[in-house]
mmCIF file of C-alpha atoms in Angstrom:
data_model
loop_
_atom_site.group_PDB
_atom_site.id
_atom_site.type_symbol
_atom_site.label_atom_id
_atom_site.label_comp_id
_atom_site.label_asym_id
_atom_site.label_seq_id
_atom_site.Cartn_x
_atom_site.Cartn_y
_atom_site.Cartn_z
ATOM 1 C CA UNK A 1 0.000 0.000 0.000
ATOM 2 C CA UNK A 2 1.380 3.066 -0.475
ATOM 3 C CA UNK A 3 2.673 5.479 1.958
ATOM 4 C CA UNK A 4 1.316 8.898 2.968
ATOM 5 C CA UNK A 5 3.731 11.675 2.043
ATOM 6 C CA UNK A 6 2.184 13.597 5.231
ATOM 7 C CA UNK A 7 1.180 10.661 7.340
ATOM 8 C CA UNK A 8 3.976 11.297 10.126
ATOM 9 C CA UNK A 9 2.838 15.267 10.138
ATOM 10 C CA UNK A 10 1.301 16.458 13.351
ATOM 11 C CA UNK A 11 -2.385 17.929 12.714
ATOM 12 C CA UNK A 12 -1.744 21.011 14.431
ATOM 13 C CA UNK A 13 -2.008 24.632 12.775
ATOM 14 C CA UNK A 14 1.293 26.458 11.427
ATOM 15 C CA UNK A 15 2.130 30.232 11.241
ATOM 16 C CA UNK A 16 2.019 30.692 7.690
ATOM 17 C CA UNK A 17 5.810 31.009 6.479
ATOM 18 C CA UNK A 18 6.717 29.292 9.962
ATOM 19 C CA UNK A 19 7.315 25.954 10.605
ATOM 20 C CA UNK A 20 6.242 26.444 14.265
ATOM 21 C CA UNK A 21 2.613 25.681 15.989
ATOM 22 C CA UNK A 22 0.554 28.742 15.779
ATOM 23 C CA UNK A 23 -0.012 30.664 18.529
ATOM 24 C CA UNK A 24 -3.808 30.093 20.099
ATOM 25 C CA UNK A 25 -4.193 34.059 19.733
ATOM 26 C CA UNK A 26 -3.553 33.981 16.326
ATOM 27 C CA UNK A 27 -5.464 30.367 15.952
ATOM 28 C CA UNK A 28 -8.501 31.770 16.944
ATOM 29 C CA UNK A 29 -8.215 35.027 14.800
ATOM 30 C CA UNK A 30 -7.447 32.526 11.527
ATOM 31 C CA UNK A 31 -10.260 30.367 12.979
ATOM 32 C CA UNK A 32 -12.427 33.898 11.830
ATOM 33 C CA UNK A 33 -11.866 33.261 8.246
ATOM 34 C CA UNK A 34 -13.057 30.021 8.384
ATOM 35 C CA UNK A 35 -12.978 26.233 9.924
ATOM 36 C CA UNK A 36 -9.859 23.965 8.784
ATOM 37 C CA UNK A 37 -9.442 20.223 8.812
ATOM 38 C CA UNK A 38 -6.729 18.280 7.876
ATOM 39 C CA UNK A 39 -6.820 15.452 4.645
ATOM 40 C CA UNK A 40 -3.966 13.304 4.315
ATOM 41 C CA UNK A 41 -1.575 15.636 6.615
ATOM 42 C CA UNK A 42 -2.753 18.919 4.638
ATOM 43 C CA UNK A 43 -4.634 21.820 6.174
ATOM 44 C CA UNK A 44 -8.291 22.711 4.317
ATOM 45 C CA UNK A 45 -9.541 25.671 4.444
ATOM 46 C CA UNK A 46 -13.117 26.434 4.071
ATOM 47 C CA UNK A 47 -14.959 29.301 4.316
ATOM 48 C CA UNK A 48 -18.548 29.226 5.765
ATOM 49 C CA UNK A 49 -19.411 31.848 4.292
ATOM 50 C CA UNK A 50 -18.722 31.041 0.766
ATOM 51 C CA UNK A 51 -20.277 27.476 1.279
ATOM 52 C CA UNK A 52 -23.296 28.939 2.520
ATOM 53 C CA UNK A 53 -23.449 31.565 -0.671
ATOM 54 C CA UNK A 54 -22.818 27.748 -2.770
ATOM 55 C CA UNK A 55 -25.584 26.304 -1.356
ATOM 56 C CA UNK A 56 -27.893 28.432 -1.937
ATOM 57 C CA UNK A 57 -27.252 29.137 -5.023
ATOM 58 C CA UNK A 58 -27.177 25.152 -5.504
ATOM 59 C CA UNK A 59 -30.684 25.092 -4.022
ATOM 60 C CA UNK A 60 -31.992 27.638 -6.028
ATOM 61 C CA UNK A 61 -30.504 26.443 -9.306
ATOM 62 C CA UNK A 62 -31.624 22.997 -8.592
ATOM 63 C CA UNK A 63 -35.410 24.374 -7.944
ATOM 64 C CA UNK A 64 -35.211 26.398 -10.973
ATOM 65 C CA UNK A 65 -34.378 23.366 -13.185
ATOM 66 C CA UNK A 66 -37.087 21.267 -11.396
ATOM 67 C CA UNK A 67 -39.722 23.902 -12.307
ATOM 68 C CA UNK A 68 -38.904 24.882 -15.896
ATOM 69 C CA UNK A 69 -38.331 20.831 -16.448
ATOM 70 C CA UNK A 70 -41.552 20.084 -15.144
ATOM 71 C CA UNK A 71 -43.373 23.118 -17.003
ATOM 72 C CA UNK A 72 -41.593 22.060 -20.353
ATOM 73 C CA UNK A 73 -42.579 18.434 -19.739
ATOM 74 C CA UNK A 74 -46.448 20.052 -19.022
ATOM 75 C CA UNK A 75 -46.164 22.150 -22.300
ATOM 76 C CA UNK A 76 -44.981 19.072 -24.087
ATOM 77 C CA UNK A 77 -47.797 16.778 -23.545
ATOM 78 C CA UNK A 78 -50.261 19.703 -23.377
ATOM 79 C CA UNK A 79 -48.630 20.178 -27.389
ATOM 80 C CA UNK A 80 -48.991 16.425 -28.047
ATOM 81 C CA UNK A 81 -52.756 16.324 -26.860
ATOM 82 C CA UNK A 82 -53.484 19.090 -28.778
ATOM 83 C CA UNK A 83 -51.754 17.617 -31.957
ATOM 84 C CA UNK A 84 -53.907 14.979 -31.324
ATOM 85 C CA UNK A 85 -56.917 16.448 -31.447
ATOM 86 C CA UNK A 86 -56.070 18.416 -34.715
ATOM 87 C CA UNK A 87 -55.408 15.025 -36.414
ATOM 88 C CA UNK A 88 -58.561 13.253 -34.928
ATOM 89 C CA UNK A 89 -60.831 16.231 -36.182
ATOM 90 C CA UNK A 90 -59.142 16.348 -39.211
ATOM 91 C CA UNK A 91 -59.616 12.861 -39.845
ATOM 92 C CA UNK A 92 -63.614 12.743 -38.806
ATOM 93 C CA UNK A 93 -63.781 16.080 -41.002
ATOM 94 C CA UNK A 94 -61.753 15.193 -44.430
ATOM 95 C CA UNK A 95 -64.257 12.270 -45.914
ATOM 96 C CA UNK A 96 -62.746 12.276 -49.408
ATOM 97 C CA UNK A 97 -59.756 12.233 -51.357
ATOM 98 C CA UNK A 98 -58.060 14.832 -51.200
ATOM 99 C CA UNK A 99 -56.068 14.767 -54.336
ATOM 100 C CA UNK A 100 -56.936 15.970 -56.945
ATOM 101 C CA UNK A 101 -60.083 17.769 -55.297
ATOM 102 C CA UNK A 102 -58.117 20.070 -53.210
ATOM 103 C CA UNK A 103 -55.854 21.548 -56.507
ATOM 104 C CA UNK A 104 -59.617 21.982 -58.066
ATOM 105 C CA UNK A 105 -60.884 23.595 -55.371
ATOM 106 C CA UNK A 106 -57.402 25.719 -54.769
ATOM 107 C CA UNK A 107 -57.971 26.707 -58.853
ATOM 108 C CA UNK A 108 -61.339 28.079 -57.999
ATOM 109 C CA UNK A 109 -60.541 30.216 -54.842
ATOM 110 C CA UNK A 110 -57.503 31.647 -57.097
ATOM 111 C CA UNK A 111 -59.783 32.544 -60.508
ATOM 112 C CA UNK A 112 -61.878 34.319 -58.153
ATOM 113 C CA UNK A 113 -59.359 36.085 -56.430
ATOM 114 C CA UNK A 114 -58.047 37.053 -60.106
ATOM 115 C CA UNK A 115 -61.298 37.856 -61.518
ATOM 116 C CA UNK A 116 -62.427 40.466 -58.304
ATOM 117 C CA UNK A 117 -58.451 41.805 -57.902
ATOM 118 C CA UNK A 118 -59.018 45.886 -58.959
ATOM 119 C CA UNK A 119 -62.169 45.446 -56.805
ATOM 120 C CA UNK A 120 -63.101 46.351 -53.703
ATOM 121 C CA UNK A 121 -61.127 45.250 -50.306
ATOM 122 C CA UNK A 122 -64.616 42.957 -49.390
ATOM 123 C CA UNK A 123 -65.360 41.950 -52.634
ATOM 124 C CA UNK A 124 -61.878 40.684 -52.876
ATOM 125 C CA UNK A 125 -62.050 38.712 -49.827
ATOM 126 C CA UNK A 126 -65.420 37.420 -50.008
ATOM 127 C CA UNK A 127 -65.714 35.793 -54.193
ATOM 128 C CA UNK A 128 -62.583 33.931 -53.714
ATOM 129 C CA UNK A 129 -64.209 32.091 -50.344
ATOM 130 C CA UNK A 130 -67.787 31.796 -52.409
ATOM 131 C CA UNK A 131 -65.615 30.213 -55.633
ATOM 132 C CA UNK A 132 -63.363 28.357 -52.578
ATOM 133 C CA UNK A 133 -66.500 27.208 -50.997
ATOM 134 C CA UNK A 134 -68.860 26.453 -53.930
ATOM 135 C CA UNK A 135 -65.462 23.954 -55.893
ATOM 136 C CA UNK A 136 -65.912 22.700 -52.345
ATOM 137 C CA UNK A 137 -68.871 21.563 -52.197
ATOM 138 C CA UNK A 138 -69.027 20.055 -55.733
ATOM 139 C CA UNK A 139 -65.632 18.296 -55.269
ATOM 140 C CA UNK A 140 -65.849 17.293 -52.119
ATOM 141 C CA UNK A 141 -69.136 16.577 -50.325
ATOM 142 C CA UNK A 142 -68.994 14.775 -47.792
ATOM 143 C CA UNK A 143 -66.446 16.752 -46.384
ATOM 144 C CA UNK A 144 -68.815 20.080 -47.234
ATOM 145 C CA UNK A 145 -71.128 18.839 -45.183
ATOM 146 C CA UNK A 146 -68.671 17.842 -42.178
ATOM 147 C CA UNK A 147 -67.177 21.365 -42.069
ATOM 148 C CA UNK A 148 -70.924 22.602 -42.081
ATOM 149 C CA UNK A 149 -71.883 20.764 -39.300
ATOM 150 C CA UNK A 150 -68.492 21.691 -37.301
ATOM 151 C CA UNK A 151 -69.003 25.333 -38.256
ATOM 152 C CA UNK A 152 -72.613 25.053 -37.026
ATOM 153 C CA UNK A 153 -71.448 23.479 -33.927
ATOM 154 C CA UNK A 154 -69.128 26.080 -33.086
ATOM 155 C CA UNK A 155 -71.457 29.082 -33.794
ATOM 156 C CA UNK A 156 -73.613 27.037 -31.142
ATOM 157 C CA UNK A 157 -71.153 26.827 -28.535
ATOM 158 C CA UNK A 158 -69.423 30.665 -29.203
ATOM 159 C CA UNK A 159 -72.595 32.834 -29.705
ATOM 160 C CA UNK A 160 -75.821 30.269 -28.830
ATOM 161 C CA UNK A 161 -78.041 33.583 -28.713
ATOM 162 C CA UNK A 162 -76.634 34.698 -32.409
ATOM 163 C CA UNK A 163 -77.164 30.853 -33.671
ATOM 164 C CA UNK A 164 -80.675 30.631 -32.681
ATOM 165 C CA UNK A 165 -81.550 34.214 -34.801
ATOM 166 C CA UNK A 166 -79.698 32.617 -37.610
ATOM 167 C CA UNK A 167 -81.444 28.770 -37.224
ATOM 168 C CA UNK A 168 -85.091 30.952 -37.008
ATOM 169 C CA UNK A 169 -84.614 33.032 -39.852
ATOM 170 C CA UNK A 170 -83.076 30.207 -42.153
ATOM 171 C CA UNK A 171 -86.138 28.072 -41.170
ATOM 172 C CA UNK A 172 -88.462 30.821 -42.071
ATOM 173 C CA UNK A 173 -86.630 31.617 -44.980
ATOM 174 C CA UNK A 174 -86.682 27.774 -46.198
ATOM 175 C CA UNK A 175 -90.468 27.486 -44.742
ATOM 176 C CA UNK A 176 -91.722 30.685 -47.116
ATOM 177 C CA UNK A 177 -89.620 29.619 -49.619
ATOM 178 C CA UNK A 178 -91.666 26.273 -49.404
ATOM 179 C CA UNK A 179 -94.615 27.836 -49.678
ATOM 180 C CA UNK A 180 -94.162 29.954 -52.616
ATOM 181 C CA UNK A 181 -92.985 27.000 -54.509
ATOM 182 C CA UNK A 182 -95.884 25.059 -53.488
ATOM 183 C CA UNK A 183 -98.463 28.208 -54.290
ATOM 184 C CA UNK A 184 -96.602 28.068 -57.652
ATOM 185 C CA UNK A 185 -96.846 24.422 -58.480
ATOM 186 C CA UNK A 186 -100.434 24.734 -57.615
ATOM 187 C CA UNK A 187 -100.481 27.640 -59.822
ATOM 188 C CA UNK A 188 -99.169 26.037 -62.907
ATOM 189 C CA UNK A 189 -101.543 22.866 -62.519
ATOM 190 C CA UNK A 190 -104.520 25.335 -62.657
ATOM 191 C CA UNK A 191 -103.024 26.964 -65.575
ATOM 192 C CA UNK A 192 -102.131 23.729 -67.432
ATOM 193 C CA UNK A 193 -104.969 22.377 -66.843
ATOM 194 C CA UNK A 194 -106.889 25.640 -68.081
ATOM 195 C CA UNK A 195 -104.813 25.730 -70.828
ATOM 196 C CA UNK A 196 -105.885 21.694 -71.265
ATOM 197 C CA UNK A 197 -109.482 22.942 -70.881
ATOM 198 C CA UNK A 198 -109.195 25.703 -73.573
ATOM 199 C CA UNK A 199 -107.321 23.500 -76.393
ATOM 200 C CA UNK A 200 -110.023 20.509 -75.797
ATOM 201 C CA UNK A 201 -112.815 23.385 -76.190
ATOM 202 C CA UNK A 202 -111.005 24.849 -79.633
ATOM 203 C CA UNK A 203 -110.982 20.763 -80.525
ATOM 204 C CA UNK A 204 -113.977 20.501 -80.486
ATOM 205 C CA UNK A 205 -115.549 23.211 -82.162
ATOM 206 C CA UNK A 206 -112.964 22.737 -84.861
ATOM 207 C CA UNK A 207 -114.189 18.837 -85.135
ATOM 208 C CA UNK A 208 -118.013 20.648 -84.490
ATOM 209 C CA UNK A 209 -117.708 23.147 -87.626
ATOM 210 C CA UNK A 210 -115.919 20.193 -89.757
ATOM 211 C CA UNK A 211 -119.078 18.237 -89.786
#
């Protein structure tokens, strides 16, 4: 095993430059700048201050990395469920291919965009979404009607008050609109069958004067 260089060494203090014990006068006044202890024959210094100044900024280093580690792990799976949920609705909501429909329907918003472009700032914005949203609904259908619904469904849950206006004014719309056509199909049998009524008469008094 090997040997100590300072294992025969007394452990007591030394006047620095000095190979003599300290004096306990001057022990004590050293003893102000800090505890000692000896390793292998060698004096340590420390300084209690300085470890105390360490430590704390140990602790608060070490609290500091266990917060922002456990936000960013927080913010991380808070990113992953929301990722999640994009890719679900996007799934339920996309029900047809979506190549080549979505260059068709990309085509459509752009001609309008081109054919409004010296108009208006509205009129600029709102013919490319008609042309986007019309392509869209001939191209893709089923996924028309999805988007509907989950636009529908959101107007419910943001403004409820604004949706029910809209849902009673579309139903009146549709519900006049109804009867107008109905008035008019009723309309068009009494005048076809007037007309029917007239060209039988005219028949028959042609048929009459024949004879």
């Amino acid at each position: 095993m090997a040997r100590s260089f300072y294992e025969d060494d007394d452990k007591v203090l030394t006047t620095p430059g000095v190979n003599t014990p300290m004096p306990s006068k001057l022990e004590e006044e050293e003893k102000l700048h800090g505890n000692h202890s000896f390793v292998q024959g060698m004096v340590v210094r420390t300084s209690p201050v300085i470890e105390t100044y360490t430590k704390e900024l140990r602790k608060w280093l070490h609290d500091k990395y266990a917060i922002y580690g456990a936000e960013w792990e927080t913010q991380k799976s808070s990113f992953n469920n929301e990722w999640n949920n994009v890719k679900r609705e996007v799934a339920q909501t996309v029900a047809d291919p979506v190549l080549p429909n979505l260059i068709y329907i990309l085509t459509a918003a752009l001609t309008g965009s081109i054919l409004v472009n010296r108009r208006s700032l509205p009129t600029r914005f709102i013919v490319p979404v008609i042309t986007g949203g019309a392509a869209t609904a001939y191209f893709m259908p089923n996924t028309f009607r999805n988007l509907d619904k989950k636009l529908d469904q959101f107007e419910a849950q943001v403004a409820p008050q604004f949706h029910q206006e809209r849902e009673r004014f579309v139903n009146e719309d549709v519900k006049g609109f109804e009867e107008e056509f109905k008035r008019g199909i009723r309309y068009a049998n009494g005048a076809l069958q007037m007309s029917i009524h007239d060209a039988r008469l005219k028949l028959a008094s042609l048929f009459s004067d024949d004879k």
